[in-house]
PDB file of N, CA and C in Angstrom:
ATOM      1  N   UNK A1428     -10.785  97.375 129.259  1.00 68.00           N
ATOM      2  CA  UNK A1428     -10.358  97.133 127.897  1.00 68.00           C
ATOM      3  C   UNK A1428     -10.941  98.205 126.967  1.00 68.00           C
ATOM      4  N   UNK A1429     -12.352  98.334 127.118  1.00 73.00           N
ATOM      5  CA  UNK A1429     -12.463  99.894 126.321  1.00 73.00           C
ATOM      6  C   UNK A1429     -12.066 101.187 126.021  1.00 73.00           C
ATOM      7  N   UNK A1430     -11.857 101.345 127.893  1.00 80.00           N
ATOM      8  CA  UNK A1430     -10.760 102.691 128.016  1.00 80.00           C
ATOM      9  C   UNK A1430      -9.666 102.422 127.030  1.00 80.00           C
ATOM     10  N   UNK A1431      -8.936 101.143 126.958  1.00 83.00           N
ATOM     11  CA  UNK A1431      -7.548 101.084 126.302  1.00 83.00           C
ATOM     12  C   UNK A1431      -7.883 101.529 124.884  1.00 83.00           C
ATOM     13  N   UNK A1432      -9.188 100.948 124.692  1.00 83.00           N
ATOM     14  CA  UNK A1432      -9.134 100.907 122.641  1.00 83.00           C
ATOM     15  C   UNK A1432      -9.300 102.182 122.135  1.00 83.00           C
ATOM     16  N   UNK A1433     -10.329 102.858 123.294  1.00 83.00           N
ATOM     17  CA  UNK A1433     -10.563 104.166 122.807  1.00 83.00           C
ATOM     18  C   UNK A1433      -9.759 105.209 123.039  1.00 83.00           C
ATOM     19  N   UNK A1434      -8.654 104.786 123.913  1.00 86.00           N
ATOM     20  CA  UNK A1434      -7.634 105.905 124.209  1.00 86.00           C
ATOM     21  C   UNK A1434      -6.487 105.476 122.981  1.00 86.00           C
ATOM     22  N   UNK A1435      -6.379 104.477 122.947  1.00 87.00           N
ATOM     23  CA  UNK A1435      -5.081 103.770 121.299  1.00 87.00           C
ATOM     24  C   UNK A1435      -6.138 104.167 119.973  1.00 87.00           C
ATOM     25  N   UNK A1436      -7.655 104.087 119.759  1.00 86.00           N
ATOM     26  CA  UNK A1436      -7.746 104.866 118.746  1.00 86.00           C
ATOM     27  C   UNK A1436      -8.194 106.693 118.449  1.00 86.00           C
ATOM     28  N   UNK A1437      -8.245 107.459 119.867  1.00 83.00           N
ATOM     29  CA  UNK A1437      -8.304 108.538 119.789  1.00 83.00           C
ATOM     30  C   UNK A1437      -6.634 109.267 119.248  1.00 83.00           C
ATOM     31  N   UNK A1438      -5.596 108.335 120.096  1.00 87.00           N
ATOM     32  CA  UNK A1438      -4.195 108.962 119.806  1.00 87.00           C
ATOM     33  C   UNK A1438      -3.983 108.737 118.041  1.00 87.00           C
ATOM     34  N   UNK A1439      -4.296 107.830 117.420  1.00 87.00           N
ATOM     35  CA  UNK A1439      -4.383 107.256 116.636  1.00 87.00           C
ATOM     36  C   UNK A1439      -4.446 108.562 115.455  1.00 87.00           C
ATOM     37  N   UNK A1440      -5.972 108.773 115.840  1.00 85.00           N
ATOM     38  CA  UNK A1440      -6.713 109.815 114.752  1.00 85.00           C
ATOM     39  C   UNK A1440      -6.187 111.160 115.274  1.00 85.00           C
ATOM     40  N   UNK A1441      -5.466 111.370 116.451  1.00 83.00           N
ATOM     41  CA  UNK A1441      -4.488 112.925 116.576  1.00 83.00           C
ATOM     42  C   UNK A1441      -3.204 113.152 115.830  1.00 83.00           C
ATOM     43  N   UNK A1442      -2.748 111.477 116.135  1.00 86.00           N
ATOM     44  CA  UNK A1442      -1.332 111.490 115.168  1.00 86.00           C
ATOM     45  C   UNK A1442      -1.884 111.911 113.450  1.00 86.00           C
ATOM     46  N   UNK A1443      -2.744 110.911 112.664  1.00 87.00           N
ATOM     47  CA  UNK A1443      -3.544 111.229 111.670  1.00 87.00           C
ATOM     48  C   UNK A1443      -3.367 112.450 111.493  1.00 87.00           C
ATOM     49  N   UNK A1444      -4.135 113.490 112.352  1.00 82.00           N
ATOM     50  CA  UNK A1444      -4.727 114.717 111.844  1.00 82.00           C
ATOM     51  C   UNK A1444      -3.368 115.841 112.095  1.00 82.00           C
ATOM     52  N   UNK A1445      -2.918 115.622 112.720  1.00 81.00           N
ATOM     53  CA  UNK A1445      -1.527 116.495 113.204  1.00 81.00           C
ATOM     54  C   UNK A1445      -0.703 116.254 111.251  1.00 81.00           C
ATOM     55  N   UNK A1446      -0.593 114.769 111.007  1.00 84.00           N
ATOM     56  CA  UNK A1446      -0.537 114.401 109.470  1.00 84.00           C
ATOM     57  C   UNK A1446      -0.877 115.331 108.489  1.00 84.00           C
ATOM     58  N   UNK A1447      -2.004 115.224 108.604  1.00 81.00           N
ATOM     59  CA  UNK A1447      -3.158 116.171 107.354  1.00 81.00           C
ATOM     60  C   UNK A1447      -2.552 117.759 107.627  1.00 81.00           C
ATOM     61  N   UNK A1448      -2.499 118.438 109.194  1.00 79.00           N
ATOM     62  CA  UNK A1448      -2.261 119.332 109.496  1.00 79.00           C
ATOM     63  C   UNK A1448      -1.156 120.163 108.487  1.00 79.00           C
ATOM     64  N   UNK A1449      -0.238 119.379 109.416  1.00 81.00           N
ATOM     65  CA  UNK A1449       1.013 119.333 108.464  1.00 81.00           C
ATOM     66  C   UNK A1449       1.388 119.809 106.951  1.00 81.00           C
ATOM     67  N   UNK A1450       0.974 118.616 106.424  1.00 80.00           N
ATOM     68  CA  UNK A1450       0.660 118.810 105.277  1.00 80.00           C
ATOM     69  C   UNK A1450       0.172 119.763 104.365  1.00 80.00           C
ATOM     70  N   UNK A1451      -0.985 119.965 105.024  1.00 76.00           N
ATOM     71  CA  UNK A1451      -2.014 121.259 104.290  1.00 76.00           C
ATOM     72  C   UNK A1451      -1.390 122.503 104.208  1.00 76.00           C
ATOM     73  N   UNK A1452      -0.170 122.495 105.552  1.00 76.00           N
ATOM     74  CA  UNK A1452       0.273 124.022 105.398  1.00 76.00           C
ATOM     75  C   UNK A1452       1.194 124.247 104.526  1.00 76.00           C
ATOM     76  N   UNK A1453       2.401 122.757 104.642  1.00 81.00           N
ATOM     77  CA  UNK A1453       3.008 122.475 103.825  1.00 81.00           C
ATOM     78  C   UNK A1453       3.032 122.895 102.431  1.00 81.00           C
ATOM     79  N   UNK A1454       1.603 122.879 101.848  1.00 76.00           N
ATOM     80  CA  UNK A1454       1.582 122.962 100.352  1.00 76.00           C
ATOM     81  C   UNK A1454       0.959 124.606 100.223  1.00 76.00           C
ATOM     82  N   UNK A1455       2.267 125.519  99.906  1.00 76.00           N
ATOM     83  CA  UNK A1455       1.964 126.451 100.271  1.00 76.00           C
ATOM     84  C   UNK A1455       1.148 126.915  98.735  1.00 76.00           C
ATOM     85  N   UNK A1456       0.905 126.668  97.778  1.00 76.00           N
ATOM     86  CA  UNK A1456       0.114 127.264  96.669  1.00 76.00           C
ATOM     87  C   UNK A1456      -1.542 127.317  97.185  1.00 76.00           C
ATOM     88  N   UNK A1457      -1.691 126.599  98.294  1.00 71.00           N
ATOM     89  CA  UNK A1457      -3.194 126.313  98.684  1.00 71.00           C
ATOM     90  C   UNK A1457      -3.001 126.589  99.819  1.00 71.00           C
ATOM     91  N   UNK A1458      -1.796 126.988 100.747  1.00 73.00           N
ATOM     92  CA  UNK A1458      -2.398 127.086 102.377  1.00 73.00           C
ATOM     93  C   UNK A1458      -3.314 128.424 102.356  1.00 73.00           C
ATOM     94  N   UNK A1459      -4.305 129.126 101.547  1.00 71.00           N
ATOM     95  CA  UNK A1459      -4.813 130.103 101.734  1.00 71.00           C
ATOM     96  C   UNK A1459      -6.277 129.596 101.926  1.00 71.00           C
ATOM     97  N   UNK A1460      -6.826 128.039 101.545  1.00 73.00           N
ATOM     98  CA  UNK A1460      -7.452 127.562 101.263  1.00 73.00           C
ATOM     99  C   UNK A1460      -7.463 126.704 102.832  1.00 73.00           C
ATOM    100  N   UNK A1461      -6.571 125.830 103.037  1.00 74.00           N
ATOM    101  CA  UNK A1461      -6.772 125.536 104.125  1.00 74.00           C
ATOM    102  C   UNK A1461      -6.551 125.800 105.389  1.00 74.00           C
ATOM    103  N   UNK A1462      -5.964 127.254 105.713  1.00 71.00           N
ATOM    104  CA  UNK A1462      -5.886 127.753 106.856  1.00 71.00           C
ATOM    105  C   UNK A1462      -7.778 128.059 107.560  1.00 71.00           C
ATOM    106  N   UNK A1463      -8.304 128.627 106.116  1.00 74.00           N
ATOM    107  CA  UNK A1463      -9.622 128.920 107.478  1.00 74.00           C
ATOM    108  C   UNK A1463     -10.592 127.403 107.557  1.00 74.00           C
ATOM    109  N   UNK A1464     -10.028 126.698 106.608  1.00 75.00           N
ATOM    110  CA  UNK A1464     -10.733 125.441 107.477  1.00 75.00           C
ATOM    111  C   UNK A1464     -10.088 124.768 108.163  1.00 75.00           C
ATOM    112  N   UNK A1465      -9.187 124.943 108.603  1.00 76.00           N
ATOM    113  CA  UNK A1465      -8.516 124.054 110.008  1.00 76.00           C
ATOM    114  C   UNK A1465      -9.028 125.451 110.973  1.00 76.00           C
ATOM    115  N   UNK A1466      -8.993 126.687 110.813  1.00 74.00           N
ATOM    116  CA  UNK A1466      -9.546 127.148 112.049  1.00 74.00           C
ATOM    117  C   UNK A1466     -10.457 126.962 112.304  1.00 74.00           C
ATOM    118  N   UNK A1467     -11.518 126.136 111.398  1.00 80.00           N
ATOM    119  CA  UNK A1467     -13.458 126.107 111.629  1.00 80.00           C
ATOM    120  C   UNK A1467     -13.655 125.036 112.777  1.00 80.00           C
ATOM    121  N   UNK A1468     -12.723 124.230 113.037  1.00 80.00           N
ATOM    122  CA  UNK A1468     -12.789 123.102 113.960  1.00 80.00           C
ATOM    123  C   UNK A1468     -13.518 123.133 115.260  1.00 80.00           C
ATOM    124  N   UNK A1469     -13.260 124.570 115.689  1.00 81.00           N
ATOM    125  CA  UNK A1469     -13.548 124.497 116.831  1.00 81.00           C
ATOM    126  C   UNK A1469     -14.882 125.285 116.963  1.00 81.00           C
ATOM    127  N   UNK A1470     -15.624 125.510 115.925  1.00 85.00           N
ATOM    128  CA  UNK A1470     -16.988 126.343 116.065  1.00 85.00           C
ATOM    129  C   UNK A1470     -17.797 124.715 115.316  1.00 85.00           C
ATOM    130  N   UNK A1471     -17.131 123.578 114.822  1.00 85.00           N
ATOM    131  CA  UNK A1471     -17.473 122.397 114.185  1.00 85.00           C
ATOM    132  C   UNK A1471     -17.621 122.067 115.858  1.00 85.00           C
ATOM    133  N   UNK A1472     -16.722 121.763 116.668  1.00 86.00           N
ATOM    134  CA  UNK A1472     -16.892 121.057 117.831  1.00 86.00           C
ATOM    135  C   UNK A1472     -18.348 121.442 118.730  1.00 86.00           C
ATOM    136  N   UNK A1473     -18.072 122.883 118.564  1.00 87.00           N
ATOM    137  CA  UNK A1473     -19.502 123.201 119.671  1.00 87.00           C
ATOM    138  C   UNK A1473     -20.644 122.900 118.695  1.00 87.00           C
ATOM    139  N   UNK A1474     -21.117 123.176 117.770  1.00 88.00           N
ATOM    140  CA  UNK A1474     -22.399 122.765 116.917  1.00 88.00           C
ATOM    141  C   UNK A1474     -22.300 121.519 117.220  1.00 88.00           C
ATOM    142  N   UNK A1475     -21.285 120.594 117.170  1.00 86.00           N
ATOM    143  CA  UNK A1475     -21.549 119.125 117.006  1.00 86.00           C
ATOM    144  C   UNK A1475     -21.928 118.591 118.585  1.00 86.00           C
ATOM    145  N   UNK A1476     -21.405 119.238 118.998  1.00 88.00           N
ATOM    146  CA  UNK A1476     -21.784 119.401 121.086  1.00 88.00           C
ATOM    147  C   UNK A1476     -23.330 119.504 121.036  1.00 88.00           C
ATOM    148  N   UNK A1477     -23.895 120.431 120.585  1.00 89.00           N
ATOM    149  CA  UNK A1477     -25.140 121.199 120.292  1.00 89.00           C
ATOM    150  C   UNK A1477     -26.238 120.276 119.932  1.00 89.00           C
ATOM    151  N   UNK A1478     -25.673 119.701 119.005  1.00 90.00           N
ATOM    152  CA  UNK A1478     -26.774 118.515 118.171  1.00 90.00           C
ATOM    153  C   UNK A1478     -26.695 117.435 118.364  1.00 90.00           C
ATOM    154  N   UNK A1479     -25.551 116.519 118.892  1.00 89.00           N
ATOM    155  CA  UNK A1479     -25.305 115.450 118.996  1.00 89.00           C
ATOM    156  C   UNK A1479     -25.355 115.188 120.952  1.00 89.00           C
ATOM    157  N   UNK A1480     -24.811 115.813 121.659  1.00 88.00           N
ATOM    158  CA  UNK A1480     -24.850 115.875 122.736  1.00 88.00           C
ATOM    159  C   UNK A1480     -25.933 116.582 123.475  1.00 88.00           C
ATOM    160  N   UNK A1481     -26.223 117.652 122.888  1.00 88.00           N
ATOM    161  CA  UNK A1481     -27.382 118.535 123.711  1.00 88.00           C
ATOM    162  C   UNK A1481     -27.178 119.559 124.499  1.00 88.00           C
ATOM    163  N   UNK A1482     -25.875 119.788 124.307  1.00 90.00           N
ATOM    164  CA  UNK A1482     -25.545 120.423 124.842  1.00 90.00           C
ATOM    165  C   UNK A1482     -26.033 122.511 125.279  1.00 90.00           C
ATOM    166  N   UNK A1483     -26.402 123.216 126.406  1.00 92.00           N
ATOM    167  CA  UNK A1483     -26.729 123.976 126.492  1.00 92.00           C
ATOM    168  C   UNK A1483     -26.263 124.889 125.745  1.00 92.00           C
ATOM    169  N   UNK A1484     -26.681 126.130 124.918  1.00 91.00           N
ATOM    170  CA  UNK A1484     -25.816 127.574 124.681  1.00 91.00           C
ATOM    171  C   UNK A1484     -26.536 128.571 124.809  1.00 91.00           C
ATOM    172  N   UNK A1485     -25.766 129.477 125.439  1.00 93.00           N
ATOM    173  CA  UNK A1485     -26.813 130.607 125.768  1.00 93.00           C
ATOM    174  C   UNK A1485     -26.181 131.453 124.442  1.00 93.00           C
ATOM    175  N   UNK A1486     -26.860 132.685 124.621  1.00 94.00           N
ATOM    176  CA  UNK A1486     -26.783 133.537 123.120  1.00 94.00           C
ATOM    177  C   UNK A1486     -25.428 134.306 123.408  1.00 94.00           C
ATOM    178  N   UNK A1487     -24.481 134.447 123.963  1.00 93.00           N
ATOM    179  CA  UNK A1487     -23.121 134.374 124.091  1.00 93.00           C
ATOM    180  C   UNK A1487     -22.238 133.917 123.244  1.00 93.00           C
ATOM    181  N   UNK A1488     -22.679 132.166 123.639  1.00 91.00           N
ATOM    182  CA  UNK A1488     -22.365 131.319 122.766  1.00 91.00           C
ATOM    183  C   UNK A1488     -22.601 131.557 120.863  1.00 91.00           C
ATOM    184  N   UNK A1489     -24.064 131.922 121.037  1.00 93.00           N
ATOM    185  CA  UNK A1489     -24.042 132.183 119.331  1.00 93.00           C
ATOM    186  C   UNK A1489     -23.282 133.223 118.940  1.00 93.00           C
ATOM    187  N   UNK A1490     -23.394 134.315 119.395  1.00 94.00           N
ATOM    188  CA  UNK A1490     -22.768 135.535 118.967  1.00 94.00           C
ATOM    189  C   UNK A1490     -21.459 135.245 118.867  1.00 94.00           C
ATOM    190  N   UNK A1491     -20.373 134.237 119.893  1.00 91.00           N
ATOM    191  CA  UNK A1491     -19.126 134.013 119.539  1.00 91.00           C
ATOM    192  C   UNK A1491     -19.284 133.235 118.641  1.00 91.00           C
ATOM    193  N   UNK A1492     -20.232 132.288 118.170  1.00 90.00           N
ATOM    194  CA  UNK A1492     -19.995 131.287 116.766  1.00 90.00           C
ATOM    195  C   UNK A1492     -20.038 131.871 115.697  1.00 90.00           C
ATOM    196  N   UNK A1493     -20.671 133.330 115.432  1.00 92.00           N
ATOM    197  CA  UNK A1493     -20.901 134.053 114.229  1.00 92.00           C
ATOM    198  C   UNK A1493     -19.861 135.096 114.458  1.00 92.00           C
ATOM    199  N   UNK A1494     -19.236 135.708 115.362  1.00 92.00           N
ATOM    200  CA  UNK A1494     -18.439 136.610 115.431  1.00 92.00           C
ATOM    201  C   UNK A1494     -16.930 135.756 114.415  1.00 92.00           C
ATOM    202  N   UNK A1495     -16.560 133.949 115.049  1.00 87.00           N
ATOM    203  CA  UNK A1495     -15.725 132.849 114.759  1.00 87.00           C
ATOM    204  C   UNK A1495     -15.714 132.627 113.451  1.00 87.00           C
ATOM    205  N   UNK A1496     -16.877 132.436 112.894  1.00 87.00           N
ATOM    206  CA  UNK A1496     -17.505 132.240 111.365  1.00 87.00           C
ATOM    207  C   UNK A1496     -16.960 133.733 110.502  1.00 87.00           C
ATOM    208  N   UNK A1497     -17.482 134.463 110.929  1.00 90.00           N
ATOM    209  CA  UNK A1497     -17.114 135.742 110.228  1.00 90.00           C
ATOM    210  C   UNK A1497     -15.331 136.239 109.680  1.00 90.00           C
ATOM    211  N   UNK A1498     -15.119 135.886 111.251  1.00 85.00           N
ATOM    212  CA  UNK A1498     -13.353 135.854 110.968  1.00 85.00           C
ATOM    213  C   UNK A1498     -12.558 135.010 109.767  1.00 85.00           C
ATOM    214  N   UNK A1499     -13.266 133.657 110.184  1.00 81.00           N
ATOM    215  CA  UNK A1499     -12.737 132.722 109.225  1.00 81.00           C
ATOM    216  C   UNK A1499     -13.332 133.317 107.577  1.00 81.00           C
ATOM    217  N   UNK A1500     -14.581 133.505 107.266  1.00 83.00           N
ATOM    218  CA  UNK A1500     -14.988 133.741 106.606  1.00 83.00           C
ATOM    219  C   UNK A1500     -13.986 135.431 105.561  1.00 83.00           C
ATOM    220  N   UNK A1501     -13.552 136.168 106.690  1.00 84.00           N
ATOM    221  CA  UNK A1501     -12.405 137.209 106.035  1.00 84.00           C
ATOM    222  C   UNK A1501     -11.318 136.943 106.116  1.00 84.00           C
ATOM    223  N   UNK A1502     -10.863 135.774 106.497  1.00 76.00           N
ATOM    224  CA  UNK A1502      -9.549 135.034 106.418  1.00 76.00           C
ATOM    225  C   UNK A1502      -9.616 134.496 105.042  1.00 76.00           C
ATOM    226  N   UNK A1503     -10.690 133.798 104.887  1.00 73.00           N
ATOM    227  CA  UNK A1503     -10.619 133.162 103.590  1.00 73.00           C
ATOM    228  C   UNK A1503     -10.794 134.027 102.226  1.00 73.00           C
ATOM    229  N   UNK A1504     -11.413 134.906 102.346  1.00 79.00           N
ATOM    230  CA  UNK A1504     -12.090 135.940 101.399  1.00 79.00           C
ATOM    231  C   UNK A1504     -10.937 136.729 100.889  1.00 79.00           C
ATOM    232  N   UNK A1505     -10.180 137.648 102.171  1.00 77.00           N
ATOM    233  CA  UNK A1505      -9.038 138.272 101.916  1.00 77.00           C
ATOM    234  C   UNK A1505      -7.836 137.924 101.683  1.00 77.00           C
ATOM    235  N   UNK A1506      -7.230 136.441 102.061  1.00 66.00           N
ATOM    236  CA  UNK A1506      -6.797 135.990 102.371  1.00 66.00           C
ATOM    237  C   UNK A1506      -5.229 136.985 103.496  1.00 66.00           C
ATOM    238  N   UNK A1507      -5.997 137.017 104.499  1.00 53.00           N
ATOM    239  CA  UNK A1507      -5.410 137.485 105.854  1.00 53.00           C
ATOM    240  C   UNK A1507      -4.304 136.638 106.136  1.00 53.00           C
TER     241      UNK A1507
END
């Protein structure tokens, strides 16, 4: 029964966010605004791996999180 709840509320919060997704690009006077934070997601996932899980990183790992950061960071700046 858990597997079920947590698999009906993970789909749940994808449909949700696919929503928001959507949306954000949708409103094009601001998609300059939310393009580099929907790309931050996935440098959000490994930190949150990092701290919450424990997960290992070797300095690979950092250098791609700041190389990730940086991009987004001239995505947003320039708007690329």
């Amino acid at each position: 029964a858990y597997e079920i709840a947590s698999c009906l509320v993970g789909s749940e919060m994808c449909i949700r966010a696919r929503f928001f997704y959507i949306y954000a690009l949708a409103d094009t006077e601001h998609v300059a605004f939310a393009a580099p934070i929907i790309s931050s997601y996935c440098v959000a996932s490994v930190i949150w791996g990092r701290i919450f899980l424990k997960e290992k990183l070797s300095w690979k790992h950092y250098a791609m999180i700041a190389l990730v950061v940086v991009g987004i960071a001239i995505m947003g700046v320039f708007d690329v």
